[in-house]
Each structure stands twice: as structure tokens, then as C-alpha cells.
Amino acid sequence: MPNPKKAGLPPGTLVHVGERKIEKVKITIIDYGEAQFQEKEAKTVEECFPFKDEPTITWINIDGIHEVDIIEKIGNHFNIHPLLLEDICHTEQRPKMEDFEDYIFVVLKMLYYDEKENGVNAEQVSLILGSNFVISFQESEGDVFNPVRERIRSGKGRIRRMGSDYLAYALIDAIVDNYFITLEKIGEKIEDMEEELVTNPTPATLQTIHNLKRDMIFLRKSVWPLREVVSGLERGESALVHESTRIYLRDVYDHTIQVIDSIESFRDMVSGMLDVYLSSVSNKMNEVMKVLTIIATIFIPLTFVAGVYGMNFQYMPELAWRWSYPLILLLMVGIGISMVIYFRGKKWL
Amino acid sequence: MPNPKKAGLPPGTLVHVGERKIEKVKITIIDYGEAQFQEKEAKTVEECFPFKDEPTITWINIDGIHEVDIIEKIGNHFNIHPLLLEDICHTEQRPKMEDFEDYIFVVLKMLYYDEKENGVNAEQVSLILGSNFVISFQESEGDVFNPVRERIRSGKGRIRRMGSDYLAYALIDAIVDNYFITLEKIGEKIEDMEEELVTNPTPATLQTIHNLKRDMIFLRKSVWPLREVVSGLERGESALVHESTRIYLRDVYDHTIQVIDSIESFRDMVSGMLDVYLSSVSNKMNEVMKVLTIIATIFIPLTFVAGVYGMNFQYMPELAWRWSYPLILLLMVGIGISMVIYFRGKKWL
Amino acid sequence: MPNPKKAGLPPGTLVHVGERKIEKVKITIIDYGEAQFQEKEAKTVEECFPFKDEPTITWINIDGIHEVDIIEKIGNHFNIHPLLLEDICHTEQRPKMEDFEDYIFVVLKMLYYDEKENGVNAEQVSLILGSNFVISFQESEGDVFNPVRERIRSGKGRIRRMGSDYLAYALIDAIVDNYFITLEKIGEKIEDMEEELVTNPTPATLQTIHNLKRDMIFLRKSVWPLREVVSGLERGESALVHESTRIYLRDVYDHTIQVIDSIESFRDMVSGMLDVYLSSVSNKMNEVMKVLTIIATIFIPLTFVAGVYGMNFQYMPELAWRWSYPLILLLMVGIGISMVIYFRGKKWL
Amino acid sequence: MPNPKKAGLPPGTLVHVGERKIEKVKITIIDYGEAQFQEKEAKTVEECFPFKDEPTITWINIDGIHEVDIIEKIGNHFNIHPLLLEDICHTEQRPKMEDFEDYIFVVLKMLYYDEKENGVNAEQVSLILGSNFVISFQESEGDVFNPVRERIRSGKGRIRRMGSDYLAYALIDAIVDNYFITLEKIGEKIEDMEEELVTNPTPATLQTIHNLKRDMIFLRKSVWPLREVVSGLERGESALVHESTRIYLRDVYDHTIQVIDSIESFRDMVSGMLDVYLSSVSNKMNEVMKVLTIIATIFIPLTFVAGVYGMNFQYMPELAWRWSYPLILLLMVGIGISMVIYFRGKKWL
Amino acid sequence: MPNPKKAGLPPGTLVHVGERKIEKVKITIIDYGEAQFQEKEAKTVEECFPFKDEPTITWINIDGIHEVDIIEKIGNHFNIHPLLLEDICHTEQRPKMEDFEDYIFVVLKMLYYDEKENGVNAEQVSLILGSNFVISFQESEGDVFNPVRERIRSGKGRIRRMGSDYLAYALIDAIVDNYFITLEKIGEKIEDMEEELVTNPTPATLQTIHNLKRDMIFLRKSVWPLREVVSGLERGESALVHESTRIYLRDVYDHTIQVIDSIESFRDMVSGMLDVYLSSVSNKMNEVMKVLTIIATIFIPLTFVAGVYGMNFQYMPELAWRWSYPLILLLMVGIGISMVIYFRGKKWL
């Protein structure tokens, strides 16, 4: 939900908007070229500054965005527009890509399936792609970028031979790959629900369907704009993205479309589940009504007959007859049986 | 709703259409440059006129639009097209932006969440952006522009160093920021409703959902066109909007998209709530039916049995047997218990 | 609904399709320039012909389109394409604009709210805009153009100083302004319905909602294409529409969008009303069921108890006890009260 | 529904796919110019061939497409691409237009309202428009083209003075005009249904609504692509379509849009009917429930009271009182009346 | 559903994602020109390599994609981009077409209707079209390409005279033709369901409708992107696709649109079926309620009357009257008959 905390402040004022998810801001620097590699954790933000002018590729990763002065210092040193710094600190951004000639700014959403809360959570990731550096901002320390780190460390694959644009691609790719994990979790949950729907639907099922629907609305809002972001990078005019990287971005774009397709399919499925739920509630009610109707329509007439012969009139000749009691009992059995046959004919039994 | 009061009048006739929300029209003038600053309340509309030709930036704010001759005088002096003056007075405009080379005309909706009426209200704000002035028209005195005034007075931020286009941006930004406050209120209300839905849905809940839906329709109508307005300003050809301001407008554009996204999500949620409400009404009915069915199906057969032995036939040998009464009582208990077991099997108990 | 009366005839055959709404065709001619003004009712169609070549602006208004030879004569004299004459006579046109260099052809729908039939009615208006004349065709004599006539007569406003394009604009504007009146009527009816929905929904309410829905479908069909018509005039290449008139057309365009917005909002509201109606029917049913269940579940067990002691077994020792009758009565009261408490707990009472 | 009969065959293999609707293929040739006219029925397909090179306009109409060798011979002589011949024989084409410089190929659907089956049927019509000939293929002998034939024979209208493109236009126009007849039938049926809905809805009504819905899906599928077909002809680059014919095609285009509009309106209406049907079923159920509830809640308590005094306790002092019986009867009447008053208050009676 | 198995791996890593559908990979080579023809099964992947440089057209078909080193070797020899190889192995691709100047890469879905699982299954087919070769990858050995093989072997039709683009077209055409078979199966199932709906709807019917809906979602996801794929091939700039082949691709495009149309129609039908199902459940419930109400409202009052005369008051003069019993019986019959007449009036009987 949008946050009005900042309404009224001049644009470019840095205020952290969002939950504080980490205690202390952690800055890690990975600097590499085809031949060299260096990794360190920076104690002060100033340690990052010298890397700006080195020819090697530098990846500065900042976990925690609640200390706005750190963001501000980096912004000043790397000449980042104040509005972007504001966006970085404000965790309710819509995914977007902005091209400022000297650098490209990308905001993405990282998605987690939170088993405890049984729902999808998001975390904002901002990337600044310069000609020889990438700065990434995360809300908390995550393990989603670890495979990328590992690839840089080991020198496996293309990553050490390519530029900063490939690094940015690798990070975006890691995030999009992570979506598949979240989607798989949701897919499993939907399958569970579908079984539950058939075997034992309860009002709690409805609540879960409703929650799934909200998750879908949330996912959709987080992922749809990504399409434009990635295609903006791929088809953009920016000199920062090399031709050789574009084909990789096209691959990410395909994945994004796949994610969107899956979300849309899930939405359709969840809508269908609601229909099935409502129908099965109707069916159950129908069944309840049938039982009531069968019992009532068999016994109400019988009770009436019994009532008639319970009347205390003095002149009721049948009462004195020898065989009237067994005959009445037979009559009752007859009424009962014919009712049952009638219900069979109606397919209610 | 559209207002037919004006049907038949020649175009360009000034008639105030809408509720009169303020007693007396109030005109305030803020004139500033990088070094100077002047603020005054104008007693007559003519006091505004000299500022037209001064090189400093002038912001003329008019609270109250029901005195059409004031609008007309300003229009004449600042060469505003009569149709625009008409639009200013007619409070049922759709947000729009029109570029007349010498000036740009913008109509927006300011949104308030009215706690008393439990719904969203709107007020129309019109802006005229000239090369060295901005004229803003509000329906009533509002506090939404106060932070902008404050920034001009204190000289904080960029505002004193930038042109009239930046002032127009700041005003639009203030309005859009205000949307977030309104949305947050609605968001809270939706959350309240969702809890109420689960714990205790009543017909009043339905009414509230219906009202929320209407609010959403209203919000949508007020905010969707804003997207085009802001993107029109940002991407427009007008020389009145400088390159340096466009990036700020892009920021407002992002916010507008965020607002629209939130409205769409809210719409989806409110639709979902209706489904849940209907289902929970169905569920309640189901529960009621079950109780009825259980009671009726247990006791109707038993009552029948009692009725049988209440018959007054002379030859009912069982009546004379010593143990038939306790045996019948046992039989009844047996029927009751087997019914309960049957219902357990059906998961109705 | 489309009318198949003409299927099979060669194109360009003039056949009046539609209801005959007026007895006799009435032709009025208004001829004006900045200085002169002349108004007369023509007895024969030939009286209109001389005005074709005069430099003054001529407005020929024809009320009634069922006498096809009048249409044909005008068409021949003013060189109108036969297909257009066909369109004029065929009252089931979709609003459209066609540019034939020498003249522009416009078909519109005039909307009336028919209080008697409680629904929206439409009448077709065709306009032919030439360089110095406008010919308008109406199905019946209407008062919607009266304000325009008045303005020409009095010479108020711009109309006498502008060309035939401005006259055409004024006529279109008069029609669109009239939509607002119709929409207001519908808006009032929707508000009435919404109150009725809450206070006393009946099956008749459903019928009215259904009729409103049909009206909306009809309105939509009549107004949507108007958007293209007006924007076609405004943005078109035609030399017949002067630059100075385009801004007025833009104004009409804005009004059209507003009308469409209102229709869409009304549609949404009417859809919402159906949901509310259905829910309130469900709610009522629920209430009925509750009353039944409460009565039945309280008295069915009690009746059973009474039935037990109505049995005629010889050995029922309780029957002979001194206090068993009052004790049984107490027991029954106890059962009844505990049932009531149970229902209170379930919030059914 | 698509037909898989051909899956696996090489493209261009002629196989008739569809129902065989006519016994023998019938070939008629109409050859005309401004002055001459000739009409004959061809016994063999070869009789058509000489007309290919004559300067007069020739219309070859083939009723029946199941004898593929006839199609093939014509195709070879007139140089038609094999894929088109395949399309002509395959009656499940989507309406389309293809421009092969030398000729234009058009596939359309002719629609009939089948009174017997109470539904819409379609027949495929293919047209090949060459510079001096039109070849039309129909599935069976129809009377839809008769008015065109009549116009050619009589020489009325423009048709004899215009080229083959005008003939193609006239045929398409005849088909589209025929749609209006079908739509009118459906419109009547919808109106009938709406009355039935209000007066006496039965499960059969539901079935009819469902069938109408299917008809609408079918109509939509048949008519939507027509829009592109006609606009393709009108706006296309082909030298085969002359400027003077384009205005007639624009007229057909307008009619097509009108047809589509009507179909969309009908769809909306049919959807609305389903809602009304469901509501009226709910309403009826509600009414049934009310009757049951009223009867049950009045008599169940009364029966209980009667049961109490039917108990056989020895010590029930009331039983011996002189006035207790009439008093109890009065009490029962009192309970009954107060129940009725209560229901009146609830507006159930 | 997307598969997260690969998340974290560097791009271009070959991992088989999907079910293993075949034991051993099978490679078949068909090499042909207008005059020659050669077909063989390759034992090692290296046998394919020499064909790369021969002027004849070579079709290499690989059944089974789980042995990634085979894919890799082919990729290296034919200079295929590693990302494409990854796509080939990853069976959850969205249909797409990518043009890499030297070759075109196409991914498609082959659809099967699985009678056992009563649902639609898909298999991924990838094609690489080079200037003189086509490489096709299937998940398992299928018979869908057999007709194409047959045509090449027999030299019937155009295929031996045309290039590799025509071969690729023929393969795509075979796949799209196969869709019609699947659609026909689904169409039959829908028709079966519609009959079942009318004659005997059960909760299992609901489940089947739900499954059909899921199949439709799945089909839609598989076929929609195909539209772009085929139109991309047809309208693309690639020199690999000759002008003469484009007309065939346009034919496939038409078929694709037809498939999409059918899927959309099926979707609409299935949605309609759900409505009908729900209504018929409602109708059944209504019928059950009516029976209950009729029985209950007839007998409850009668039982009450019997109860009254079962009371044990000492002073009930009627009890002693001679004719009161038969009169009471008559009264009861009267009440019963008037009830029946009342229900007839309500059309419940």
C-alpha cells in the first residue's frame, strides 16, 4: 500500500519508508576483471569511492537502506540524481527502469514465499548500472545473489570476461529465477487446495482461496511492470548495454513473460476454485435439504395417521375392530415404501 | 455526475456549476525569485495584474470559484481562452491538460476522505502555467499547498531557483501526494472490512462493500485521466516546461501509476470481498439448515413412534405388555443415537 | 435493432426506415452573416436552392425524413452522394463522420429520457456541412436547437461572426449538452433505485435494474462512436473546419469523454446494484429460514416429549406420580429456554 | 468446430470438408456490359473458360463445392493458387481477404436462422475477384444473390456501368444485408424470452438462454473477422478495386460495424437475462420457503399445545376444569392470530 | 508450471528440465534434393555433422532431449547460441521464434488429448532452421511428422523442390494440424457434457467442467503465443524464408487463428456450462423444497386438528357427538384438497 509519510516534503528528501528489516547496514565490494578478483566488506561507505574510477568492474552491494546518509553519500559520490536516491529509500516503488545516459537505474521486487504467514512477501532491490560498476541496494541480507557471487569468485562462465551490464543482467536474472521458486510454492498450495476442495471444503477453504487471490493481485502488481523494465533494457538505446548482453536480456524477458503467464493461469485457476467452492457448498446444502425432505415427507403423513387414531371421539368404529391396528401398521409401512420408491424415481436416494 | 445547468448557453459563458464551498473568494499572491520573496493577500483582483509583466515568478492562488466575474477579469488580463474560464468554473471537469503555446492549462481533482460521510470527496483544482506565473484555482481554502508555500518562504530546496514550471510541478506533486493519504484511509477501511467479514458479516457489511465499490468507481474516474495529463506535460513539446523539470514530472508520473495500481488492487480486493460475503451468507444458511435438519430428522421419527402408541385401538397387545414402555423408550434412544452417528459420518456434527 | 426492410434493394435507393414521428415535413431556413439575418419557413424544397451559391451562411433544417423525394431533391441540388441520402433516411445509423472534400457528413443520435416509457429514446440527426451552408435533418420537430437559433437571431456570442463550421459545432454541442440532461435523469433514477434496494427490494426492483442495464447498453452504443466522430472533425484534414473552430470541437470532445465516463460509471453502479439485490434476497431467505428453524427446533422436541406421555401403555409408572405433570412442564420450559440460549449464542436471535 | 479430416495431407490437396448440402453442382454464368447481357447455366465447367479473356464482366456462380475436380479445373484455368482452392472446399474457414495482385480472394459466411433447429446456421461463400470476372462459390443454391441477379438483368442502378469490383461489392453487400434479417429473428426471440422470463420462467427457459448464448458465440466468430475483410478491401492497395467503388465498400463497412454492435448488444442482453432468470428462481424459492415457514410456525406450537393436553398423566387438574377446553381453543386462535400479525409486520404476508 | 530446478546456475548451462519420456535418444537424418533422397538412423551424433556443408536439404530429427551432451555437440557444430540449447532442454518454454541471421529458432508445443487422464498433454518441439538444414527436437518419438516424412520419401507435392524453409513450414503445419484433432476431442467432450448437464448433472459434472476449464487455460497458454511465432516467420525480414514459402506460412497463420478462435469459443461454452450447472442445482433444490413444502403444509394443519381431538379434557362435548368423527375426517379431506388447489394455483404441482 502506498505510504503517505512523505506527503508534503520537498522532492529529493531522503526518508526511509518501509519496515526496517536488518539491524546494521552491510556494504560488500566485489571488484573483478578477467584476471583479477577482490572481495571485501567495507566498514565505512567511503571505502567504496575509489572504485568509481578504476577500470575493473566493481559491484557494491548494500544490505539495508534505512540509514539514509549512507545512501546520500554514495549518491553524491557517484552523481546519482536525488530523486533516485529517494526512490531507493522508499520501498513501495513500482518496478521501473530509468536511463540517465551515465547510468541506468532499475527497481525490482524480490519475492519470497513466507511459510509462516502463508503468503507472498516482497523486498525491494534497486540497481545502478554505470559503465564500470553496479551498485545494488537490498532491504535485508539475502542469499539470492549468492550464485552470482560464486560465479564471479570461481571465474566460471562468462561473467568475468563481460562488462558491468552483464553483471546487472546476472543480478536481474537471479531475481527472476527466484520468482519461479515462489511460483512453484504457490502452485503446490493451489494443488493442495484443489484436493481439499473436492474432499472436504470448509469455510477456512474459502479464506485460503481469498488469500491466494490477494497474493495473486500482489504478485501481478509486482511482476507486470517488470516486463517493460527488461524490454526497456533490451531494446533501449543506452550505450551502457552492449549488443552481446542484449541476447541474455531477451532470455530474461522470456522468463518474465513465462512468470506473467503462470500468474495469469494461477489467477484463472483460483477464480475457478471459488466457483467450485460455491458450487460444492450449494451441493452440500442440497444434500442436507434432501435428507430433511425425505425424513419429513415420510414421517409427517404417518404421524398424521397415528394422530387420527389417537383422537378421543366416542364413535370411532374402527377402534373396536379386531384387525384395524395391524392393518393400520401395514398401511403405514405401505405409505413409507411408496414414498421411498417415489424418491428413488426422483433420484434422491 | 454531469450537470445540465448550462445546456443551451453559448460556449464560453461563465456559470459556476457545483456546490459553493466557501463564503468569500480569497486571492493570495506569492512573488519570488532566487533572492527576493513577497507574499500578500489581494483585496481586489486587479492587484494581481502588475505581476504579469514582472520577471519574477508569481503564484496567484484563488480559493473559491463561484464569483465568475473575478475569473473573467483574470482571464481577460492574462489572455486566457474563454472556454478555459468556463472549464475552471465548471467543477465537473475530467482531469485534462491543454497546451496553448503561451500557457498550459491543467485541471486536476483533489481527493479527500470524508470521515463523516465515510466516503471520498473531490475538489477541482485548475492551474494555468505561464512563462513567469502560475494561477491556481481551488473550490475552497485547502491546506494541501501549504508545504509548497512553506518551501517558497523558507527558500529550502530547489524551488526558489527554478521557474514557473517547477512551481506547477510542485503543486501537482502536492496533490498527487495527497492521494496517498486518501488511499491509505481506504486501505485501512478495507482491512477493517476484511476482519469484519470473517468475524461477523451483517447486511450492513454488504452496504459498506457497495459503498467502497462506488468510491473505487469514483476514484478511478478521477485518477485515470491524470496519467495522460502528467505524461502530456512530461513528454509534451511545450517550451514552457524545461528539460530539468521533466525528470520531476516523470517522478510524479511514477506516483500516478502507483496510485492507479493501488486503486486497481483495491477494486480487485473489494470484488473479492463481495464474493466472500456472499459465500459466508451461504455458509451461515447452510449451518442454519443443518441444525434444523438434525433436530427435525431426529425427532420426527420418534414423534411418529410415540404417536403410534398413542392410538386408541382396542386390540393393541403391546400396550398391555409389562416391558413394552421401557423397550420403546430404549428403541427411541437407539434411533436418536444412530441418527447422531449418521450425521457424524456426514460431518454435519 | 437493425432493420432488414431494405435487404435486396440496390445501394442508394431511398427508403425511410424507422418510425414516422411527425405528420408533415417542415423546412426552415436561417440565412445570416455578420450584419444580416433572415429566417423563413420554406413551403417547397426548391426555396432552399438559391442559398447554395450565396456567400452568407445558410442553415437549412428539415424536420421529418419520411418523405424521401424531399431528401432526394436536396441531395441532387447540393451534390450529396446517394449513399449518404440513404443513410439520412435510415434511422438506425451508427454515429459517424465522413469527409467528402466538398462537404462533411455527420450522423448523431439525439437522446431523450422518456418519462412515460421509463427509458431512453433516441432520434437520429444528420448534418451536412458545406463551405457556406449546414443542412440538418431531424426525425421530428425538436427544441434542442432552439438556443442556437436564439443565438443567431440575437447576434449574441461569436456565432454570427464565424463560418458554417462553427454553426455545425454549435449544433453538435447542443446535442451533446442535451446528453447531460438525459444522464442526470438516469442518475436520479439510479439513486432512487439504490434507496429502494436498501429499504424494500421486490422482484419489480430486479426488473427496473434490468431495464436500466438495457438503457446503458443502448446509451453506450449511441455515444461511444461519437468520440471518433468529434475527434475526426477536430483532427481531420478537412479545409472546411477552420483552426479557430477546432478548439471548440476539442471542448465538445471533452464533453463526449465526460458523457462516456458517466455511462461507464453508471454501468458499474447498475452491475453493483444487481449484486446487492441478489444478496439482499439471500439475506431475506436466510432470515426466513432462521425463524422457521428457531420455531421448529424449539417445538419439535417438546412435541415429542408430549407425545411420549400421550402413549397408552398400561405400565407407565410416571403417569401415576403426583408431580410428574408439573415436572414435565418444567422440563419443557427448560428445554425451550436452553434452545433460546443456544440460538443467542449463535447470534440468530 | 475445426475439422481434422485433412491433418497429414500435403498443403494444396483438395478435400471437401463439411456437410454435403446439395445433390449436383450447378454452374451459372452471367456475362454483361453496359449494353449487352447474357445468362446461361453451364453443363460442363469448361463452358466458363472462354469468358476469362473477354472484356465484358463475367460472374460465374458455383452452387455446391463437394466435387473437387470442378473446383480444381476452374482453379487451373483462372490461375488460382492451390491453397485458395483448398480454402474454398474447406467449409470451416474464418472470413478473410487475401490479395494476390491478379485477383482478390474473399471468404465470407452467409447466415441463416433455422426455424426448425431454432438456431443460427452458416454457409460458406468464397469470391474470387479478377479484373473482368467474379467467381462465387456457395455450399448450396441460395436466394440471397437473387436481387443482384435481378439488378443485372434489368439494368437498373449502377451495376451494369461499373466493373467487376462493383459486382463483388454487390455480392458482399447482399450477404451483409442478409445478416440483418438473421439478427432481427434473434432480436424477436430475445424479446419473446424476456417476456417469458417475467411471466413464467422454467428450466426450459434456461436451456433457451444457453442456446442463445451459443448462437451469439457462433455469430461473433462468424462476423468479427468480416470487419477486417471489408476494411482490407476498402483501404487496400489493390488496383482491382477502383476509387469509385471504395465509397460503397465503406458503406458495407458501416453495416458490418452495425452488425457487430448489434451482436455485442445482444450478448449483453442475453447475459442480463441469465441474471434475471437466476434471480427469479431465487425469488420463487424464497416464496416457497415463506409459505412453508408460515404454515409450520403457526401450527407447530399449536400442535405442541394439543400434545400437552393429550398426555395421560393422572394428575392434570386442568383436564377436569369446565372451561379449559374452550379456553385452550381460544389460546390457540390467539397464538395463530399473533403469528399472522408478526408475519404481516415482517411483510411476509 | 515453471520449474525452479535451474535457479542459480549460470545462463547457458544445459540441464534437462521436464519428465523423461523416452528411454534412448534417437537421431534420424533425412537428406534430400529434387533428385536424390537418403534416410538413415544415426548411431552417434557425429554422423549428422557432414550434412551441415552439403548443398542438399537435411532434416535432422532428435527424439529425446534428456541427454544434454548430444544437444551440446550439435549446438557446437552448428554454431547454435548456448541460451538456445538451454531452451531446447527446458521443456517449459513458451512458444517463441528468434531470428539469429544464420538460423531461426522456433519453439512450439505439440498437443495430445490423453484419453487415460482425460486431459490435454503437451510436448515441446524445437526447430532450428538453417539455410540448408532443419534440426528438430522432440521429447519423445511421435508420429505427427510421419506424413511429412512420407511426402519427402515419395516425392509427392512440392516439398522436394523447395528449400529448408518449406520443410520447417511443413513441420509447423503438421503440428498445427494436429491441434485440430485435439480440439475435436475436446469439442466432443464438451458436447457430451452438455447433454449430461441437461439429463443428469452430478457433482462429478462440476469436477469435469472444472477440468475442462483448466484444459482451456492450458491450451490458451500453449497456443496464443503461436500466433506471434507464425506471423513473425511470415512477416519477418529473414532471408532464410523465401517469398514463395510465405504464402504457406500465411495459411498456417490462418489455421492458428482458427485454433485460437475455437479455444475462445470453447472457453465461452465451458463458462456457460458452469452457469447452467449452477442453475440446475438451484432448480433441483427448488423442486426438493417444493415437495417438502407441499407435504408439510398439507399434513401439519391436519395433524394439529387430530391433536386437538386427542386432548384428554373431560368436557369436550364434540367427542360424544355421533357424527363428529366422520365430519372431522371430511373437514380434513377438505383442508387437504383446498391446499392442493392452492398449490395448483401457484403452479407448484
mmCIF file with all atom_site columns, N, CA and C in Angstrom, chain E residues 23 63 78 106-107 161 166 186 237 257 276 283-284 301 305 313:
data_model
loop_
_atom_site.group_PDB
_atom_site.id
_atom_site.type_symbol
_atom_site.label_atom_id
_atom_site.label_alt_id
_atom_site.label_comp_id
_atom_site.label_asym_id
_atom_site.label_entity_id
_atom_site.label_seq_id
_atom_site.pdbx_PDB_ins_code
_atom_site.Cartn_x
_atom_site.Cartn_y
_atom_site.Cartn_z
_atom_site.occupancy
_atom_site.B_iso_or_equiv
_atom_site.pdbx_formal_charge
_atom_site.auth_seq_id
_atom_site.auth_comp_id
_atom_site.auth_asym_id
_atom_site.auth_atom_id
_atom_site.pdbx_PDB_model_num
ATOM 1  N N  . GLU E 1 23  ? 13.348  -43.706 -23.544 1.00 0.00 ? 23  GLU E N  1
ATOM 2  C CA . GLU E 1 23  ? 14.498  -44.347 -22.939 1.00 0.00 ? 23  GLU E CA 1
ATOM 3  C C  . GLU E 1 23  ? 15.802  -43.823 -23.535 1.00 0.00 ? 23  GLU E C  1
ATOM 4  N N  . ASP E 1 63  ? 14.770  -37.382 -31.259 1.00 0.00 ? 63  ASP E N  1
ATOM 5  C CA . ASP E 1 63  ? 13.713  -37.760 -30.322 1.00 0.00 ? 63  ASP E CA 1
ATOM 6  C C  . ASP E 1 63  ? 14.347  -37.989 -28.968 1.00 0.00 ? 63  ASP E C  1
ATOM 7  N N  . PHE E 1 78  ? 26.848  -26.790 -35.104 1.00 0.00 ? 78  PHE E N  1
ATOM 8  C CA . PHE E 1 78  ? 26.018  -25.919 -35.944 1.00 0.00 ? 78  PHE E CA 1
ATOM 9  C C  . PHE E 1 78  ? 26.015  -24.458 -35.469 1.00 0.00 ? 78  PHE E C  1
ATOM 10 N N  . VAL E 1 106 ? 12.777  -21.892 -33.412 1.00 0.00 ? 106 VAL E N  1
ATOM 11 C CA . VAL E 1 106 ? 11.343  -21.892 -33.129 1.00 0.00 ? 106 VAL E CA 1
ATOM 12 C C  . VAL E 1 106 ? 11.042  -22.927 -32.055 1.00 0.00 ? 106 VAL E C  1
ATOM 13 N N  . VAL E 1 107 ? 10.280  -22.529 -31.037 1.00 0.00 ? 107 VAL E N  1
ATOM 14 C CA . VAL E 1 107 ? 9.791   -23.483 -30.043 1.00 0.00 ? 107 VAL E CA 1
ATOM 15 C C  . VAL E 1 107 ? 8.284   -23.566 -30.174 1.00 0.00 ? 107 VAL E C  1
ATOM 16 N N  . ARG E 1 161 ? 11.058  -30.066 -54.087 1.00 0.00 ? 161 ARG E N  1
ATOM 17 C CA . ARG E 1 161 ? 11.559  -28.989 -54.953 1.00 0.00 ? 161 ARG E CA 1
ATOM 18 C C  . ARG E 1 161 ? 11.856  -27.701 -54.180 1.00 0.00 ? 161 ARG E C  1
ATOM 19 N N  . TYR E 1 166 ? 10.660  -24.401 -46.480 1.00 0.00 ? 166 TYR E N  1
ATOM 20 C CA . TYR E 1 166 ? 9.421   -25.113 -46.736 1.00 0.00 ? 166 TYR E CA 1
ATOM 21 C C  . TYR E 1 166 ? 9.314   -26.339 -45.831 1.00 0.00 ? 166 TYR E C  1
ATOM 22 N N  . ILE E 1 186 ? -11.827 -32.405 -27.628 1.00 0.00 ? 186 ILE E N  1
ATOM 23 C CA . ILE E 1 186 ? -12.388 -31.550 -26.570 1.00 0.00 ? 186 ILE E CA 1
ATOM 24 C C  . ILE E 1 186 ? -13.808 -31.154 -26.940 1.00 0.00 ? 186 ILE E C  1
ATOM 25 N N  . GLU E 1 237 ? 11.966  -10.394 -41.533 1.00 0.00 ? 237 GLU E N  1
ATOM 26 C CA . GLU E 1 237 ? 12.890  -9.883  -42.540 1.00 0.00 ? 237 GLU E CA 1
ATOM 27 C C  . GLU E 1 237 ? 13.846  -10.969 -43.004 1.00 0.00 ? 237 GLU E C  1
ATOM 28 N N  . ILE E 1 257 ? -5.087  -18.887 -36.155 1.00 0.00 ? 257 ILE E N  1
ATOM 29 C CA . ILE E 1 257 ? -6.176  -18.003 -35.724 1.00 0.00 ? 257 ILE E CA 1
ATOM 30 C C  . ILE E 1 257 ? -7.439  -18.829 -35.513 1.00 0.00 ? 257 ILE E C  1
ATOM 31 N N  . VAL E 1 276 ? -25.072 -22.991 -16.302 1.00 0.00 ? 276 VAL E N  1
ATOM 32 C CA . VAL E 1 276 ? -26.202 -23.913 -16.422 1.00 0.00 ? 276 VAL E CA 1
ATOM 33 C C  . VAL E 1 276 ? -26.180 -24.920 -15.285 1.00 0.00 ? 276 VAL E C  1
ATOM 34 N N  . ASN E 1 283 ? -32.328 -25.303 -9.390  1.00 0.00 ? 283 ASN E N  1
ATOM 35 C CA . ASN E 1 283 ? -33.644 -25.784 -9.769  1.00 0.00 ? 283 ASN E CA 1
ATOM 36 C C  . ASN E 1 283 ? -34.024 -27.044 -9.018  1.00 0.00 ? 283 ASN E C  1
ATOM 37 N N  . LYS E 1 284 ? -33.038 -27.945 -8.881  1.00 0.00 ? 284 LYS E N  1
ATOM 38 C CA . LYS E 1 284 ? -33.294 -29.187 -8.172  1.00 0.00 ? 284 LYS E CA 1
ATOM 39 C C  . LYS E 1 284 ? -33.650 -28.907 -6.718  1.00 0.00 ? 284 LYS E C  1
ATOM 40 N N  . PRO E 1 301 ? -51.268 -28.904 9.341   1.00 0.00 ? 301 PRO E N  1
ATOM 41 C CA . PRO E 1 301 ? -52.553 -28.475 9.900   1.00 0.00 ? 301 PRO E CA 1
ATOM 42 C C  . PRO E 1 301 ? -53.460 -29.664 10.262  1.00 0.00 ? 301 PRO E C  1
ATOM 43 N N  . VAL E 1 305 ? -55.221 -30.727 13.860  1.00 0.00 ? 305 VAL E N  1
ATOM 44 C CA . VAL E 1 305 ? -56.642 -30.998 14.124  1.00 0.00 ? 305 VAL E CA 1
ATOM 45 C C  . VAL E 1 305 ? -56.786 -32.322 14.878  1.00 0.00 ? 305 VAL E C  1
ATOM 46 N N  . PHE E 1 313 ? -59.337 -33.522 27.781  1.00 0.00 ? 313 PHE E N  1
ATOM 47 C CA . PHE E 1 313 ? -60.237 -32.737 28.641  1.00 0.00 ? 313 PHE E CA 1
ATOM 48 C C  . PHE E 1 313 ? -61.529 -33.512 28.873  1.00 0.00 ? 313 PHE E C  1
#
